[in-house]
Amino acid sequence: MGKELAFFEGKIVPVGSAKVGIMTHALHYGTAVFEGIRGNWNPSKEKMYVFRLKEHYERLIKGCKILNMDINNSVEDLCNITIDLIKASEYKEDIYIRPLAYKSEEKVANLKLHELESNFALMIVPFGNYIDNDKPIRCQTSSWRRPHDSMMPTGVKLSGLYTTSILAKTEAIMAGFDEAILLNFDGSVSEGSGENLFMLRDGNLVTPSETENCLLGITRDCVFEIASNEFGIEIISRKIHRSEIYLADEVFLTGTAAHITSVGQLDNRNISSGNIGEFTKKIQDKYFKIVKGDDQKYIKWCTEISLV
Ligand code: PMP
């Protein structure tokens, strides 16, 4: 068991005392940017491997720029704050790390981004499986559409944008599915509620391109690199039609929380046999080794932390 701590207003405090006021701008208007980072505990090495820490903070800083937010910390500072909090928390199990940059000014009826105070907070929770990765999941095409980037910036993790993901995931779960797939307003495929989507069809590995309003996922980026390095596959980024998914040979979702998850069904139609695909299984096995620091070739993606 670790200690429940947070980094809040410049210092490490017990999570229970990290509180914001009811008038906080971000609470009313979703004016915040967050990240989701995994720390993977490797029991045989007795070390924590934080996955792609720097890249997560680079994305957070991009979100801050969009929200006119200056949190006065460089990517390097944020990485060091995170390492310090992980050491102080002493978790010896898989963890989820949640940085949050938010408009902290306690002012309502203030529809603007400029001239408002911002702050940065960080918390850690023990975290096992987000989705059961051992079996293919059942997905539903959501009745909610992924907003277009012209409605709200979609390439970074803006808090307000997650209302759509939450509506979609709730709808899917309440209808008995495991996850939602959101379409763009033009009906093309965008992504899952918290994952990017890949489809293998006729030997081509395809994912929605950057202009399809999906988050520019860090796991997505790993899949590009692993597919090319290990399997000699160059991924095609393009528009995907909903019915292409029905006819795909394999479909999988990628995300920090979800890792690489096989999709067995969409809208009650089996994808191929409905079982985990051969390629999905191979890339999943590789990815699980990499995130735990068990693959030297990709150790550059891991920040190794010893807990003494
Ligand atoms: N899309 C959305 C909407 C997400 O919330 C996430 C999770 N961060 C992803 C895709 C996957 O991104 P990443 O691989 O960086 O976790």
PDB file of C-alpha atoms in Angstrom, residues 65-285:
ATOM      1  CA  LYS A  65      -0.962  26.865 -24.980  1.00  0.00           C
ATOM      2  CA  ILE A  66      -4.401  26.376 -26.512  1.00  0.00           C
ATOM      3  CA  LEU A  67      -6.069  27.399 -23.237  1.00  0.00           C
ATOM      4  CA  ASN A  68      -3.814  30.446 -22.791  1.00  0.00           C
ATOM      5  CA  MET A  69      -2.424  28.905 -19.648  1.00  0.00           C
ATOM      6  CA  ASP A  70       1.022  29.483 -18.244  1.00  0.00           C
ATOM      7  CA  ILE A  71       1.823  27.043 -15.456  1.00  0.00           C
ATOM      8  CA  ASN A  72       5.406  28.306 -15.090  1.00  0.00           C
ATOM      9  CA  ASN A  73       6.955  24.856 -15.353  1.00  0.00           C
ATOM     10  CA  SER A  74       9.009  23.309 -18.128  1.00  0.00           C
ATOM     11  CA  VAL A  75       8.513  19.718 -19.298  1.00  0.00           C
ATOM     12  CA  GLU A  76      11.658  18.835 -17.346  1.00  0.00           C
ATOM     13  CA  ASP A  77      10.285  20.432 -14.141  1.00  0.00           C
ATOM     14  CA  LEU A  78       7.022  18.528 -14.540  1.00  0.00           C
ATOM     15  CA  CYS A  79       8.875  15.223 -15.042  1.00  0.00           C
ATOM     16  CA  ASN A  80      10.923  15.873 -11.891  1.00  0.00           C
ATOM     17  CA  ILE A  81       7.827  16.791  -9.839  1.00  0.00           C
ATOM     18  CA  THR A  82       6.267  13.510 -10.998  1.00  0.00           C
ATOM     19  CA  ILE A  83       9.308  11.422 -10.094  1.00  0.00           C
ATOM     20  CA  ASP A  84       9.409  13.059  -6.635  1.00  0.00           C
ATOM     21  CA  LEU A  85       5.720  12.331  -6.035  1.00  0.00           C
ATOM     22  CA  ILE A  86       6.089   8.701  -7.146  1.00  0.00           C
ATOM     23  CA  LYS A  87       9.010   8.247  -4.763  1.00  0.00           C
ATOM     24  CA  ALA A  88       7.128   9.890  -1.884  1.00  0.00           C
ATOM     25  CA  SER A  89       3.960   7.830  -2.547  1.00  0.00           C
ATOM     26  CA  GLU A  90       5.891   4.522  -2.397  1.00  0.00           C
ATOM     27  CA  TYR A  91       3.382   2.478  -4.426  1.00  0.00           C
ATOM     28  CA  LYS A  92       4.791  -0.926  -5.381  1.00  0.00           C
ATOM     29  CA  GLU A  93       2.057  -1.741  -7.867  1.00  0.00           C
ATOM     30  CA  ASP A  94       0.785  -0.359 -11.198  1.00  0.00           C
ATOM     31  CA  ILE A  95      -0.253   3.275 -10.902  1.00  0.00           C
ATOM     32  CA  TYR A  96      -2.106   5.901 -12.913  1.00  0.00           C
ATOM     33  CA  ILE A  97      -0.652   9.384 -12.790  1.00  0.00           C
ATOM     34  CA  ARG A  98      -3.011  12.307 -13.380  1.00  0.00           C
ATOM     35  CA  PRO A  99      -1.521  15.753 -14.019  1.00  0.00           C
ATOM     36  CA  LEU A 100      -4.041  18.582 -14.230  1.00  0.00           C
ATOM     37  CA  ALA A 101      -3.403  22.142 -15.353  1.00  0.00           C
ATOM     38  CA  TYR A 102      -6.449  24.273 -14.596  1.00  0.00           C
ATOM     39  CA  LYS A 103      -7.800  27.774 -14.470  1.00  0.00           C
ATOM     40  CA  SER A 104      -7.700  28.151 -10.718  1.00  0.00           C
ATOM     41  CA  GLU A 105      -9.076  31.678 -10.453  1.00  0.00           C
ATOM     42  CA  GLU A 106     -12.161  31.722  -8.233  1.00  0.00           C
ATOM     43  CA  LYS A 107     -14.332  33.835 -10.469  1.00  0.00           C
ATOM     44  CA  VAL A 108     -17.644  32.851 -12.056  1.00  0.00           C
ATOM     45  CA  ALA A 109     -19.450  34.598 -14.925  1.00  0.00           C
ATOM     46  CA  ASN A 110     -16.097  35.114 -16.625  1.00  0.00           C
ATOM     47  CA  LEU A 111     -16.162  33.736 -20.139  1.00  0.00           C
ATOM     48  CA  LYS A 112     -12.559  34.290 -21.070  1.00  0.00           C
ATOM     49  CA  LEU A 113      -9.183  32.591 -20.948  1.00  0.00           C
ATOM     50  CA  HIS A 114      -6.896  35.572 -20.500  1.00  0.00           C
ATOM     51  CA  GLU A 115      -6.069  37.358 -17.234  1.00  0.00           C
ATOM     52  CA  LEU A 116      -7.017  34.322 -15.168  1.00  0.00           C
ATOM     53  CA  GLU A 117      -4.739  32.517 -12.725  1.00  0.00           C
ATOM     54  CA  SER A 118      -3.736  28.927 -13.502  1.00  0.00           C
ATOM     55  CA  ASN A 119      -2.330  26.149 -11.403  1.00  0.00           C
ATOM     56  CA  PHE A 120      -0.896  22.670 -11.746  1.00  0.00           C
ATOM     57  CA  ALA A 121      -1.818  19.640  -9.659  1.00  0.00           C
ATOM     58  CA  LEU A 122      -0.744  16.014  -9.772  1.00  0.00           C
ATOM     59  CA  MET A 123      -2.223  12.902  -8.247  1.00  0.00           C
ATOM     60  CA  ILE A 124      -1.498   9.179  -8.280  1.00  0.00           C
ATOM     61  CA  VAL A 125      -3.873   6.250  -7.872  1.00  0.00           C
ATOM     62  CA  PRO A 126      -3.214   2.495  -7.860  1.00  0.00           C
ATOM     63  CA  PHE A 127      -4.477   1.201 -11.195  1.00  0.00           C
ATOM     64  CA  GLY A 128      -4.853  -2.278 -12.615  1.00  0.00           C
ATOM     65  CA  ASN A 129      -6.776  -3.118 -15.789  1.00  0.00           C
ATOM     66  CA  TYR A 130      -8.950  -0.370 -17.281  1.00  0.00           C
ATOM     67  CA  ILE A 131     -10.410  -2.850 -19.743  1.00  0.00           C
ATOM     68  CA  ASP A 132      -9.959  -6.622 -19.603  1.00  0.00           C
ATOM     69  CA  ASN A 133      -7.219  -7.018 -22.225  1.00  0.00           C
ATOM     70  CA  ASP A 134      -7.317 -10.833 -22.161  1.00  0.00           C
ATOM     71  CA  LYS A 135     -10.394 -11.105 -24.336  1.00  0.00           C
ATOM     72  CA  PRO A 136     -11.812  -9.154 -27.277  1.00  0.00           C
ATOM     73  CA  ILE A 137     -14.265  -6.454 -26.251  1.00  0.00           C
ATOM     74  CA  ARG A 138     -17.702  -5.643 -27.653  1.00  0.00           C
ATOM     75  CA  CYS A 139     -18.157  -2.125 -28.978  1.00  0.00           C
ATOM     76  CA  GLN A 140     -21.116  -0.003 -29.971  1.00  0.00           C
ATOM     77  CA  THR A 141     -21.146   2.833 -32.474  1.00  0.00           C
ATOM     78  CA  SER A 142     -22.146   5.780 -30.337  1.00  0.00           C
ATOM     79  CA  SER A 143     -25.122   8.002 -31.044  1.00  0.00           C
ATOM     80  CA  TRP A 144     -22.817  10.814 -29.848  1.00  0.00           C
ATOM     81  CA  ARG A 145     -20.429  12.272 -32.400  1.00  0.00           C
ATOM     82  CA  ARG A 146     -16.830  13.279 -31.810  1.00  0.00           C
ATOM     83  CA  PRO A 147     -16.730  17.104 -31.935  1.00  0.00           C
ATOM     84  CA  HIS A 148     -14.922  18.610 -34.893  1.00  0.00           C
ATOM     85  CA  ASP A 149     -11.710  20.466 -34.077  1.00  0.00           C
ATOM     86  CA  SER A 150     -13.409  23.658 -35.232  1.00  0.00           C
ATOM     87  CA  MET A 151     -15.880  23.252 -32.328  1.00  0.00           C
ATOM     88  CA  MET A 152     -13.288  22.428 -29.705  1.00  0.00           C
ATOM     89  CA  PRO A 153      -9.601  21.505 -30.096  1.00  0.00           C
ATOM     90  CA  THR A 154      -9.444  17.702 -30.236  1.00  0.00           C
ATOM     91  CA  GLY A 155      -5.734  16.819 -30.446  1.00  0.00           C
ATOM     92  CA  VAL A 156      -5.026  17.441 -26.730  1.00  0.00           C
ATOM     93  CA  LYS A 157      -6.792  16.404 -23.524  1.00  0.00           C
ATOM     94  CA  LEU A 158      -9.033  19.372 -22.735  1.00  0.00           C
ATOM     95  CA  SER A 159     -11.238  18.571 -19.727  1.00  0.00           C
ATOM     96  CA  GLY A 160     -14.400  20.085 -21.209  1.00  0.00           C
ATOM     97  CA  LEU A 161     -14.136  17.842 -24.252  1.00  0.00           C
ATOM     98  CA  TYR A 162     -14.528  14.730 -22.107  1.00  0.00           C
ATOM     99  CA  THR A 163     -18.246  15.293 -21.569  1.00  0.00           C
ATOM    100  CA  THR A 164     -18.729  13.762 -25.031  1.00  0.00           C
ATOM    101  CA  SER A 165     -16.549  10.739 -24.213  1.00  0.00           C
ATOM    102  CA  ILE A 166     -18.421  10.231 -20.942  1.00  0.00           C
ATOM    103  CA  LEU A 167     -21.858  10.442 -22.589  1.00  0.00           C
ATOM    104  CA  ALA A 168     -20.724   7.904 -25.197  1.00  0.00           C
ATOM    105  CA  LYS A 169     -19.143   5.465 -22.746  1.00  0.00           C
ATOM    106  CA  THR A 170     -22.152   5.640 -20.401  1.00  0.00           C
ATOM    107  CA  GLU A 171     -24.517   4.920 -23.289  1.00  0.00           C
ATOM    108  CA  ALA A 172     -22.412   1.931 -24.393  1.00  0.00           C
ATOM    109  CA  ILE A 173     -22.030   0.414 -20.905  1.00  0.00           C
ATOM    110  CA  MET A 174     -25.724   0.868 -20.083  1.00  0.00           C
ATOM    111  CA  ALA A 175     -26.604  -0.913 -23.325  1.00  0.00           C
ATOM    112  CA  GLY A 176     -24.405  -3.876 -22.293  1.00  0.00           C
ATOM    113  CA  PHE A 177     -21.306  -3.130 -24.396  1.00  0.00           C
ATOM    114  CA  ASP A 178     -17.726  -2.618 -23.216  1.00  0.00           C
ATOM    115  CA  GLU A 179     -16.796   0.519 -25.145  1.00  0.00           C
ATOM    116  CA  ALA A 180     -18.125   3.162 -27.552  1.00  0.00           C
ATOM    117  CA  ILE A 181     -16.743   4.049 -30.976  1.00  0.00           C
ATOM    118  CA  LEU A 182     -17.431   7.655 -31.914  1.00  0.00           C
ATOM    119  CA  LEU A 183     -17.977   8.800 -35.475  1.00  0.00           C
ATOM    120  CA  ASN A 184     -17.194  12.232 -36.823  1.00  0.00           C
ATOM    121  CA  PHE A 185     -20.079  14.438 -37.857  1.00  0.00           C
ATOM    122  CA  ASP A 186     -19.596  13.269 -41.482  1.00  0.00           C
ATOM    123  CA  GLY A 187     -20.038   9.654 -40.368  1.00  0.00           C
ATOM    124  CA  SER A 188     -16.385   8.570 -40.655  1.00  0.00           C
ATOM    125  CA  VAL A 189     -14.743   6.777 -37.725  1.00  0.00           C
ATOM    126  CA  SER A 190     -12.877   8.903 -35.179  1.00  0.00           C
ATOM    127  CA  GLU A 191     -11.942   6.873 -32.057  1.00  0.00           C
ATOM    128  CA  GLY A 192     -13.087   5.194 -28.846  1.00  0.00           C
ATOM    129  CA  SER A 193     -14.189   7.166 -25.770  1.00  0.00           C
ATOM    130  CA  GLY A 194     -10.613   7.034 -24.459  1.00  0.00           C
ATOM    131  CA  GLU A 195      -8.674   5.148 -27.137  1.00  0.00           C
ATOM    132  CA  ASN A 196      -7.471   5.424 -30.725  1.00  0.00           C
ATOM    133  CA  LEU A 197      -8.598   2.824 -33.231  1.00  0.00           C
ATOM    134  CA  PHE A 198      -6.655   0.640 -35.673  1.00  0.00           C
ATOM    135  CA  MET A 199      -8.003  -1.735 -38.314  1.00  0.00           C
ATOM    136  CA  LEU A 200      -6.176  -4.467 -40.214  1.00  0.00           C
ATOM    137  CA  ARG A 201      -7.771  -5.056 -43.613  1.00  0.00           C
ATOM    138  CA  ASP A 202      -6.318  -6.976 -46.561  1.00  0.00           C
ATOM    139  CA  GLY A 203      -2.837  -6.747 -45.038  1.00  0.00           C
ATOM    140  CA  ASN A 204      -3.019  -2.972 -44.483  1.00  0.00           C
ATOM    141  CA  LEU A 205      -2.945  -1.470 -41.020  1.00  0.00           C
ATOM    142  CA  VAL A 206      -5.111   1.650 -41.056  1.00  0.00           C
ATOM    143  CA  THR A 207      -5.973   4.321 -38.474  1.00  0.00           C
ATOM    144  CA  PRO A 208      -7.951   7.567 -38.721  1.00  0.00           C
ATOM    145  CA  SER A 209      -5.628  10.413 -39.696  1.00  0.00           C
ATOM    146  CA  GLU A 210      -4.859  13.445 -37.532  1.00  0.00           C
ATOM    147  CA  THR A 211      -7.559  15.439 -39.255  1.00  0.00           C
ATOM    148  CA  GLU A 212     -10.263  12.975 -38.116  1.00  0.00           C
ATOM    149  CA  ASN A 213     -10.570  14.812 -34.766  1.00  0.00           C
ATOM    150  CA  CYS A 214      -9.012  12.027 -32.719  1.00  0.00           C
ATOM    151  CA  LEU A 215      -6.610  12.614 -29.852  1.00  0.00           C
ATOM    152  CA  LEU A 216      -3.009  12.296 -30.983  1.00  0.00           C
ATOM    153  CA  GLY A 217      -2.439   9.310 -28.763  1.00  0.00           C
ATOM    154  CA  ILE A 218       0.951   8.395 -27.389  1.00  0.00           C
ATOM    155  CA  THR A 219       0.105   4.674 -27.589  1.00  0.00           C
ATOM    156  CA  ARG A 220      -0.950   5.331 -31.201  1.00  0.00           C
ATOM    157  CA  ASP A 221       2.516   6.724 -31.796  1.00  0.00           C
ATOM    158  CA  CYS A 222       4.077   3.601 -30.178  1.00  0.00           C
ATOM    159  CA  VAL A 223       2.045   1.376 -32.525  1.00  0.00           C
ATOM    160  CA  PHE A 224       3.391   3.301 -35.542  1.00  0.00           C
ATOM    161  CA  GLU A 225       6.950   2.704 -34.365  1.00  0.00           C
ATOM    162  CA  ILE A 226       6.537  -0.924 -33.231  1.00  0.00           C
ATOM    163  CA  ALA A 227       4.615  -1.918 -36.392  1.00  0.00           C
ATOM    164  CA  SER A 228       7.362  -0.479 -38.558  1.00  0.00           C
ATOM    165  CA  ASN A 229      10.376  -1.715 -36.539  1.00  0.00           C
ATOM    166  CA  GLU A 230       9.139  -5.170 -35.599  1.00  0.00           C
ATOM    167  CA  PHE A 231       6.713  -6.152 -38.341  1.00  0.00           C
ATOM    168  CA  GLY A 232       7.815  -4.018 -41.316  1.00  0.00           C
ATOM    169  CA  ILE A 233       4.330  -2.523 -41.546  1.00  0.00           C
ATOM    170  CA  GLU A 234       3.845   1.143 -42.426  1.00  0.00           C
ATOM    171  CA  ILE A 235       0.494   2.359 -41.149  1.00  0.00           C
ATOM    172  CA  ILE A 236      -1.930   4.131 -43.444  1.00  0.00           C
ATOM    173  CA  SER A 237      -3.655   7.157 -41.867  1.00  0.00           C
ATOM    174  CA  ARG A 238      -6.880   8.002 -43.652  1.00  0.00           C
ATOM    175  CA  LYS A 239     -10.633   8.377 -43.363  1.00  0.00           C
ATOM    176  CA  ILE A 240     -12.345   5.109 -42.305  1.00  0.00           C
ATOM    177  CA  HIS A 241     -15.983   4.272 -43.021  1.00  0.00           C
ATOM    178  CA  ARG A 242     -18.064   2.630 -40.300  1.00  0.00           C
ATOM    179  CA  SER A 243     -18.846  -0.415 -42.458  1.00  0.00           C
ATOM    180  CA  GLU A 244     -15.128  -1.003 -43.097  1.00  0.00           C
ATOM    181  CA  ILE A 245     -14.852  -1.922 -39.424  1.00  0.00           C
ATOM    182  CA  TYR A 246     -17.575  -4.565 -39.821  1.00  0.00           C
ATOM    183  CA  LEU A 247     -15.531  -6.106 -42.650  1.00  0.00           C
ATOM    184  CA  ALA A 248     -12.054  -5.735 -41.125  1.00  0.00           C
ATOM    185  CA  ASP A 249      -9.799  -8.709 -40.402  1.00  0.00           C
ATOM    186  CA  GLU A 250      -8.733  -7.296 -37.035  1.00  0.00           C
ATOM    187  CA  VAL A 251      -9.570  -4.184 -35.001  1.00  0.00           C
ATOM    188  CA  PHE A 252      -7.858  -2.946 -31.852  1.00  0.00           C
ATOM    189  CA  LEU A 253      -7.961   0.108 -29.605  1.00  0.00           C
ATOM    190  CA  THR A 254      -4.938   1.820 -28.075  1.00  0.00           C
ATOM    191  CA  GLY A 255      -4.589   4.060 -25.048  1.00  0.00           C
ATOM    192  CA  THR A 256      -2.526   4.576 -21.928  1.00  0.00           C
ATOM    193  CA  ALA A 257      -5.303   3.126 -19.767  1.00  0.00           C
ATOM    194  CA  ALA A 258      -6.548   0.500 -22.245  1.00  0.00           C
ATOM    195  CA  HIS A 259      -3.075  -0.524 -23.529  1.00  0.00           C
ATOM    196  CA  ILE A 260      -3.753  -2.485 -26.751  1.00  0.00           C
ATOM    197  CA  THR A 261      -7.221  -4.015 -26.618  1.00  0.00           C
ATOM    198  CA  SER A 262      -8.712  -6.341 -29.217  1.00  0.00           C
ATOM    199  CA  VAL A 263     -12.184  -5.495 -30.525  1.00  0.00           C
ATOM    200  CA  GLY A 264     -14.206  -8.672 -31.178  1.00  0.00           C
ATOM    201  CA  GLN A 265     -17.514  -7.107 -32.156  1.00  0.00           C
ATOM    202  CA  LEU A 266     -18.961  -3.838 -33.362  1.00  0.00           C
ATOM    203  CA  ASP A 267     -22.727  -3.335 -33.168  1.00  0.00           C
ATOM    204  CA  ASN A 268     -23.262  -7.076 -32.533  1.00  0.00           C
ATOM    205  CA  ARG A 269     -21.364  -8.098 -35.673  1.00  0.00           C
ATOM    206  CA  ASN A 270     -18.289 -10.252 -35.222  1.00  0.00           C
ATOM    207  CA  ILE A 271     -15.077  -8.783 -36.558  1.00  0.00           C
ATOM    208  CA  SER A 272     -13.726 -11.705 -38.557  1.00  0.00           C
ATOM    209  CA  SER A 273     -14.211 -14.718 -36.213  1.00  0.00           C
ATOM    210  CA  GLY A 274     -14.748 -12.459 -33.202  1.00  0.00           C
ATOM    211  CA  ASN A 275     -11.571 -13.779 -31.572  1.00  0.00           C
ATOM    212  CA  ILE A 276      -8.370 -11.876 -30.878  1.00  0.00           C
ATOM    213  CA  GLY A 277      -6.497 -11.406 -34.170  1.00  0.00           C
ATOM    214  CA  GLU A 278      -3.046 -12.866 -34.809  1.00  0.00           C
ATOM    215  CA  PHE A 279      -1.403  -9.465 -35.397  1.00  0.00           C
ATOM    216  CA  THR A 280      -3.222  -7.865 -32.455  1.00  0.00           C
ATOM    217  CA  LYS A 281      -1.923 -10.614 -30.160  1.00  0.00           C
ATOM    218  CA  LYS A 282       1.646 -10.186 -31.399  1.00  0.00           C
ATOM    219  CA  ILE A 283       1.742  -6.403 -30.993  1.00  0.00           C
ATOM    220  CA  GLN A 284      -0.066  -6.638 -27.646  1.00  0.00           C
ATOM    221  CA  ASP A 285       2.543  -9.101 -26.279  1.00  0.00           C
TER     222      ASP A 285
END
